[in-house]
Coordinates of N, CA, C and O in Angstrom, one line a residue:
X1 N 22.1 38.1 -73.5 CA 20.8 38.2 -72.9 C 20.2 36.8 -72.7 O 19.5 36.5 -71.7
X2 N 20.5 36.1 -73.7 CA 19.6 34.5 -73.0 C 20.7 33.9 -72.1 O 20.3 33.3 -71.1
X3 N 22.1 33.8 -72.3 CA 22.5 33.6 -70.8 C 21.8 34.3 -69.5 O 21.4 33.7 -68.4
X4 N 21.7 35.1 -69.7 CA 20.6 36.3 -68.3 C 19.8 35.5 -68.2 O 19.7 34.7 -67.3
X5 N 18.9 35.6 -69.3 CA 17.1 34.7 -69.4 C 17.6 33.2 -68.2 O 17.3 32.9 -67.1
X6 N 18.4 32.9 -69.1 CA 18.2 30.9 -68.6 C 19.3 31.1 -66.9 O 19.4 30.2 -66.0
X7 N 19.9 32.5 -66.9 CA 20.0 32.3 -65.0 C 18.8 32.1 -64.4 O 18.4 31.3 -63.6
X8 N 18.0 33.5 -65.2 CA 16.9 33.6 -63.8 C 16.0 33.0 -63.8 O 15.2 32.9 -62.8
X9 N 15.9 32.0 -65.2 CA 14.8 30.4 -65.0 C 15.4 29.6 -63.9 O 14.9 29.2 -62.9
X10 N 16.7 29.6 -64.4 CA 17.3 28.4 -63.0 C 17.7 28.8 -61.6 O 18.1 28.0 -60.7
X11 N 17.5 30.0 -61.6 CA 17.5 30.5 -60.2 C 15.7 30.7 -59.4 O 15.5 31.1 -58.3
X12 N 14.8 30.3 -60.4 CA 13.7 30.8 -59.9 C 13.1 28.8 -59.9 O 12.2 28.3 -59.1
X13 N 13.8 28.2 -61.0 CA 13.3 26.8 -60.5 C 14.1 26.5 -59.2 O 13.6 25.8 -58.3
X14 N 15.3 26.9 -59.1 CA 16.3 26.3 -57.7 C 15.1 26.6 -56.5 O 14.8 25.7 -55.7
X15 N 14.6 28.0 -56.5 CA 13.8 28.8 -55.7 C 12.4 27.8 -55.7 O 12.0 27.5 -54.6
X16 N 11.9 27.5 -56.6 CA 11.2 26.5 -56.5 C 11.1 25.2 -56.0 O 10.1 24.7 -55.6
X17 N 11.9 24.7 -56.1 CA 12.7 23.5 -55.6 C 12.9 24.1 -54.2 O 11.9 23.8 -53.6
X18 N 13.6 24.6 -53.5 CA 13.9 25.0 -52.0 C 12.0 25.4 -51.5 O 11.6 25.6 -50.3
X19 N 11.6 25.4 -52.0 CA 10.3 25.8 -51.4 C 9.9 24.5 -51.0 O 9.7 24.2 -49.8
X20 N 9.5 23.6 -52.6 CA 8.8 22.3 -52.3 C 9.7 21.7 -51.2 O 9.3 21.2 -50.1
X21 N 11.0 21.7 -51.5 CA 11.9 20.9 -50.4 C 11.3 21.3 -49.1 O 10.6 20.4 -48.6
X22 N 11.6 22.7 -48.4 CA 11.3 23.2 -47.3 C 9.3 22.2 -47.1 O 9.1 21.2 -46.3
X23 N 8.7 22.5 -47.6 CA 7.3 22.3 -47.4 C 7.4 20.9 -46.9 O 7.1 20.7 -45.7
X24 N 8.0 19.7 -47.9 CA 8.6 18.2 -47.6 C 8.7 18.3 -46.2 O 7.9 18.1 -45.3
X25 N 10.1 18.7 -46.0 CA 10.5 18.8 -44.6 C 9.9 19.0 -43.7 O 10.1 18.3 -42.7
X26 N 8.7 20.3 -43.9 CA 8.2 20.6 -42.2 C 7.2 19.4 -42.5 O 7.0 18.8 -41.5
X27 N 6.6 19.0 -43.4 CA 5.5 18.0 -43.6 C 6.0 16.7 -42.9 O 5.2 16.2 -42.1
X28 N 7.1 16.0 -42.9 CA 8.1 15.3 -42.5 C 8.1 15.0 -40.9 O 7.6 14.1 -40.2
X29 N 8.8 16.1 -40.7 CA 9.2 16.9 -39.6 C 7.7 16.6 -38.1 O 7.9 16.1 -37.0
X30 N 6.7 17.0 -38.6 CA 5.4 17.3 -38.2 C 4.6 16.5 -37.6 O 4.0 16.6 -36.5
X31 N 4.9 15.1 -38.9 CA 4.5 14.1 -38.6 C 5.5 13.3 -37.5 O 5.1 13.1 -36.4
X32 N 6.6 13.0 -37.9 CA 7.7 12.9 -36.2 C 7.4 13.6 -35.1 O 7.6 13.0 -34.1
X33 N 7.0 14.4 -35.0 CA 6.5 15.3 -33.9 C 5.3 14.4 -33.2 O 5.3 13.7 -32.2
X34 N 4.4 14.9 -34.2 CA 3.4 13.9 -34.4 C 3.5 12.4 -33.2 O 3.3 12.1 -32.0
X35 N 3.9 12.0 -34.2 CA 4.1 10.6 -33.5 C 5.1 10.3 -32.2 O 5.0 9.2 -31.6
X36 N 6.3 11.6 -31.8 CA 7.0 11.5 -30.7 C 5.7 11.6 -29.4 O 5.6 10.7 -28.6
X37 N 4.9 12.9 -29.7 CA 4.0 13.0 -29.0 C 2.8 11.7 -28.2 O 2.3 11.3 -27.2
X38 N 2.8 11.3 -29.6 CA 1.8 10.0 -29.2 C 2.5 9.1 -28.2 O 1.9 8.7 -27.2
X39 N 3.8 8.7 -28.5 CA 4.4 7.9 -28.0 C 5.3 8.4 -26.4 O 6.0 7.7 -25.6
X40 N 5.1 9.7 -26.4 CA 5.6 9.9 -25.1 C 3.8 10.2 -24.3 O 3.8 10.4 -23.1
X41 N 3.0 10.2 -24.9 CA 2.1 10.0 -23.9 C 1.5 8.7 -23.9 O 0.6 8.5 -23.1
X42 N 1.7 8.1 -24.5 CA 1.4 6.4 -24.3 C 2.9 5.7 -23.0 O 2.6 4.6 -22.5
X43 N 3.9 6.3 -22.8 CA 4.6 6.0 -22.1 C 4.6 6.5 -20.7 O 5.2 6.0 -19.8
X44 N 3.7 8.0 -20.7 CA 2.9 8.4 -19.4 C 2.1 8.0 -19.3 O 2.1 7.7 -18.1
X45 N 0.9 7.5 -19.9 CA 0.0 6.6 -19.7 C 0.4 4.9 -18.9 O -0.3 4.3 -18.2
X46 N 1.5 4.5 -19.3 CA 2.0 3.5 -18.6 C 2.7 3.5 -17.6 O 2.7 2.5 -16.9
X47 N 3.6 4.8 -17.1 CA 4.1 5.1 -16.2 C 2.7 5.3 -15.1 O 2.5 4.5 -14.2
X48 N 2.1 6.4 -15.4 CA 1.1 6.9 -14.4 C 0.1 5.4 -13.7 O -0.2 5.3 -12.6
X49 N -0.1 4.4 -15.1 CA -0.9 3.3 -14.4 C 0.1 2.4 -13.4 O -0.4 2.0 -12.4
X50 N 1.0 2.2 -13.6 CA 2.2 1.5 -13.0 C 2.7 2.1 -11.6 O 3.4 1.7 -10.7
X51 N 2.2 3.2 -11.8 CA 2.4 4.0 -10.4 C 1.2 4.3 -9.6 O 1.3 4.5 -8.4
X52 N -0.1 4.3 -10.2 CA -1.5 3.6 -9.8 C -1.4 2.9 -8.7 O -1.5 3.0 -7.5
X53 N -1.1 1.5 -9.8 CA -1.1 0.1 -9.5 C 0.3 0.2 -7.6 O 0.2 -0.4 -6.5
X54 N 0.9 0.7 -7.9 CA 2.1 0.7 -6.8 C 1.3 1.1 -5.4 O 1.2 0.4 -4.4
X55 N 0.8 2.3 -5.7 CA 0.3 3.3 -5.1 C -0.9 2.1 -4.2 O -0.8 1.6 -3.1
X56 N -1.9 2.0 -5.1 CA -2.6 1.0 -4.1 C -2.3 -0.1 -3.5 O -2.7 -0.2 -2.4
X57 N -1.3 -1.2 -4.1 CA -0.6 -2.1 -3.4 C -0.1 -2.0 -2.1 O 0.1 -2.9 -1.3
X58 N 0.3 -0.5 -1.9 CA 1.2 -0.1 -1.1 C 0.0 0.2 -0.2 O 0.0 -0.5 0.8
X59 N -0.8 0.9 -0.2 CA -2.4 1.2 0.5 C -2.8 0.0 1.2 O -2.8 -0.3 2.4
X60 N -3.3 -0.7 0.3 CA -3.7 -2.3 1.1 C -2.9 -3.0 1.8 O -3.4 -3.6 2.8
X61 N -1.4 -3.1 1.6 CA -0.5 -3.6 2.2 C -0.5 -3.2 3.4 O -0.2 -4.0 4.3
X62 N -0.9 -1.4 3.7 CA -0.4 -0.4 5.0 C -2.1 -1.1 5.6 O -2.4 -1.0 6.8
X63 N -2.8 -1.6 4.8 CA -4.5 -1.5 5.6 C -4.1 -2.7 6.5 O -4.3 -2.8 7.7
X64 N -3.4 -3.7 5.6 CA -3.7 -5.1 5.7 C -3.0 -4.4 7.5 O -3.7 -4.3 8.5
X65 N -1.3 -4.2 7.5 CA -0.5 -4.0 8.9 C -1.2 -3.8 9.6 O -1.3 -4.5 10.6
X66 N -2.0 -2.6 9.2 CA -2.7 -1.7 11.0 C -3.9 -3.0 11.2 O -4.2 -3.0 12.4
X67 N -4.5 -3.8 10.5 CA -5.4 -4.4 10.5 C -4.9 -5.9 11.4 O -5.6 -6.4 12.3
X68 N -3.8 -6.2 11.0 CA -3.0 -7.0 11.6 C -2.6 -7.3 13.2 O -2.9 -8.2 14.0
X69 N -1.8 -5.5 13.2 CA -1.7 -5.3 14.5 C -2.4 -5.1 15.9 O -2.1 -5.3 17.1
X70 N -3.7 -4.4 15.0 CA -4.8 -4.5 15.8 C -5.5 -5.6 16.5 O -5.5 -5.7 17.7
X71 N -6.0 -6.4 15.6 CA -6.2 -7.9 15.9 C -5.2 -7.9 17.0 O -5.6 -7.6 18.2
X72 N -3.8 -8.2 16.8 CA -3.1 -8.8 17.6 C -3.1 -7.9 19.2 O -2.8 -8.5 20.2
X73 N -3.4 -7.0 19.1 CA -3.7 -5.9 20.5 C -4.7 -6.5 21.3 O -4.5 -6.7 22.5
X74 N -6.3 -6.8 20.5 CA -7.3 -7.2 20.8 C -7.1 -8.2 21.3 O -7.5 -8.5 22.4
X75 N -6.2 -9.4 20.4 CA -5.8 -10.6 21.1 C -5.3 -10.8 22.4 O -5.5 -11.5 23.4
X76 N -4.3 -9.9 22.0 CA -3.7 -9.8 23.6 C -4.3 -10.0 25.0 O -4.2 -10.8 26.0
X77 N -5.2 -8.8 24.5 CA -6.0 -8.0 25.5 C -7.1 -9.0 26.0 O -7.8 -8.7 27.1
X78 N -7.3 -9.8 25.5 CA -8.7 -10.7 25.5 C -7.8 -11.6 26.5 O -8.4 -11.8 27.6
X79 N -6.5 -12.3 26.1 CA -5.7 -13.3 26.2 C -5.6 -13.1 28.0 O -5.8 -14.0 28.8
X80 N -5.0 -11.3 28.2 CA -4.6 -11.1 29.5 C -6.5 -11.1 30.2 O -7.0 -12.1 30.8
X81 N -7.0 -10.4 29.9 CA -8.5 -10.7 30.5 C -8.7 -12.4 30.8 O -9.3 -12.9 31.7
X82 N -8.0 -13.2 30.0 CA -9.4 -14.7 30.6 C -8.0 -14.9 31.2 O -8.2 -15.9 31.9
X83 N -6.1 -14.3 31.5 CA -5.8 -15.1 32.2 C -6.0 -14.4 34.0 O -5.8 -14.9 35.1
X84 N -6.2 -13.3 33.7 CA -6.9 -12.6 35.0 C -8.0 -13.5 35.6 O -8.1 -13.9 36.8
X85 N -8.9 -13.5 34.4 CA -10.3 -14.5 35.0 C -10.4 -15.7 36.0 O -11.1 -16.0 37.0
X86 N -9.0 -16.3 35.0 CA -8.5 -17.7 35.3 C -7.9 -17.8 36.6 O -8.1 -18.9 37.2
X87 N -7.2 -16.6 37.2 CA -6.4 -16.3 38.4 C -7.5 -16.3 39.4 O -7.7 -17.2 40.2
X88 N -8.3 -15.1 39.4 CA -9.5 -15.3 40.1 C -10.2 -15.9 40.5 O -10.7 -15.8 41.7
X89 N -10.7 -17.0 39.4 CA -11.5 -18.4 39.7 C -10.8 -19.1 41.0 O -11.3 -19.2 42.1
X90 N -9.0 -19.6 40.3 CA -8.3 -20.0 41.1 C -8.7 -19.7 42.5 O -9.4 -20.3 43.3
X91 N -8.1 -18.8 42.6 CA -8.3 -17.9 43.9 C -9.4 -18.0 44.8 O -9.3 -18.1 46.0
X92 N -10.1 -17.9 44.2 CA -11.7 -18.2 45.1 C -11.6 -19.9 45.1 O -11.8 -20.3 46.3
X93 N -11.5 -20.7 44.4 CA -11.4 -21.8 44.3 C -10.7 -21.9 45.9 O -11.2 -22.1 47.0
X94 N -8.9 -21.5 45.4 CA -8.6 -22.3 46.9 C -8.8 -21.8 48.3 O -8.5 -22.2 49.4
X95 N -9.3 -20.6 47.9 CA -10.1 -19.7 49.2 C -11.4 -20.2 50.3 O -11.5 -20.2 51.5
X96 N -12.4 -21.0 49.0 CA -13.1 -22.0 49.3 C -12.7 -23.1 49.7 O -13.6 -23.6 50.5
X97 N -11.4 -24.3 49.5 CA -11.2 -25.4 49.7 C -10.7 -24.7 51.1 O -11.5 -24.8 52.0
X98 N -9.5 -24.1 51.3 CA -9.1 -23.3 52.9 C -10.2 -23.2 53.7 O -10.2 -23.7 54.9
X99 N -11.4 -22.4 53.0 CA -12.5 -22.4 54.1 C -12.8 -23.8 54.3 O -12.6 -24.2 55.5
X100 N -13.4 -24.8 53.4 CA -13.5 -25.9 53.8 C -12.7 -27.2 54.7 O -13.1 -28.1 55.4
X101 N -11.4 -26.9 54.4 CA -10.7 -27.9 55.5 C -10.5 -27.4 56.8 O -10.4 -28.1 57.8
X102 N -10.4 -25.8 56.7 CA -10.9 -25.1 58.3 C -12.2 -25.5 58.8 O -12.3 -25.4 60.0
X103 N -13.2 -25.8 58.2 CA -14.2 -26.1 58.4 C -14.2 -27.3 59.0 O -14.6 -27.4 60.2
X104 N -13.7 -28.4 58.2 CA -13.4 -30.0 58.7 C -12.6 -30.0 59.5 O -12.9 -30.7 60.4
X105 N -11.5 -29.2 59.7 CA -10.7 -29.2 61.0 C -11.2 -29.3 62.0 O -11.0 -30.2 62.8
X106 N -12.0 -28.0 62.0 CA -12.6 -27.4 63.2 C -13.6 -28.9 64.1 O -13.6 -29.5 65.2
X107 N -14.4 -28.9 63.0 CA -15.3 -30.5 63.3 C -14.8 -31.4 64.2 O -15.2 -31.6 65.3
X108 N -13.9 -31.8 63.5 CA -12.7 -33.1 64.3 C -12.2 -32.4 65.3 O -12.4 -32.9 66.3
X109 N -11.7 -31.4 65.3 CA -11.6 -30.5 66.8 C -12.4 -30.5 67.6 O -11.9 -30.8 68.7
X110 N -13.6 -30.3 67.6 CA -14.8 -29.7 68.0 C -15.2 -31.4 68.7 O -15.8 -31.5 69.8
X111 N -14.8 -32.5 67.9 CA -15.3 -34.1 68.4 C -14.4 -34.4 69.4 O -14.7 -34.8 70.5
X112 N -13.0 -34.2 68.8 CA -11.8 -34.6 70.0 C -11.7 -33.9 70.8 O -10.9 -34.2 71.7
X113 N -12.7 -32.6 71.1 CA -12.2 -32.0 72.6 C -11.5 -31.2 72.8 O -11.7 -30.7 73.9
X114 N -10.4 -30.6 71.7 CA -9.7 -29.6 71.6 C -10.0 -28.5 71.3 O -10.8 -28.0 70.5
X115 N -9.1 -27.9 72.3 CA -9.5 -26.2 72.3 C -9.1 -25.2 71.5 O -9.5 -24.1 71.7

C-alpha cells in the first residue's frame, strides 16, 4: 500500500511539474512571438519608408523630365519664331536696298538719256 501511496505522489508531482513546465513554455514561447512581431513590423516600417522615399524620388525625377522637356519645346519654338523674324527682317531689308538701287538706277538713267 505505501508503494501505491508514493506512486501516486510521484505521479501527481510529475503532473505538477508538466504543468508548471507547459505554463514556462507558452510564457516563453509568447514572449518570442512577442518580440518576432515587433520586429517584423519595425522591418515593415523600414521597408514601407524606403519605398516612400523611392516612390517620391522617382515622382520628382518624372516632374523634373517633363519639366525639362518642355522648356526645351518652348525653346525651340521661340528659337524657330526669332529665326523666322530674322528671315523677314532680311527680306524686307533687301527688298528695300533692290527698291533703292532701282531707284538710283533709274536716276542715272533718267540723267544719261536712256530709255
Amino acid at each position: 500500500e505505501r508503494g501505491r501511496q508514493a506512486r501516486c505522489t510521484r505521479r501527481a508531482a510529475l503532473r505538477a511539474v508538466r504543468v508548471v513546465q507547459r505554463f514556462a513554455r507558452a510564457c516563453s514561447q509568447r514572449r518570442r512571438y512577442i518580440a518576432l512581431l515587433s520586429a517584423v513590423a519595425l522591418l515593415q516600417r523600414w521597408c514601407r519608408r524606403v519605398v516612400g522615399r523611392r516612390r517620391e524620388r522617382q515622382k520628382a525625377a518624372a516632374a523634373l523630365s517633363m519639366q525639362r522637356l518642355w522648356r526645351g519645346v518652348r525653346g525651340r519654338r521661340r528659337a524657330a519664331r526669332q529665326r523666322e523674324a530674322r528671315r523677314r527682317l532680311q527680306r524686307a531689308c533687301q527688298a528695300l536696298v533692290h527698291r533703292w538701287r532701282w531707284r538710283v538706277l533709274q536716276k542715272v538713267r533718267d540723267r544719261a538719256g536712256y530709255v
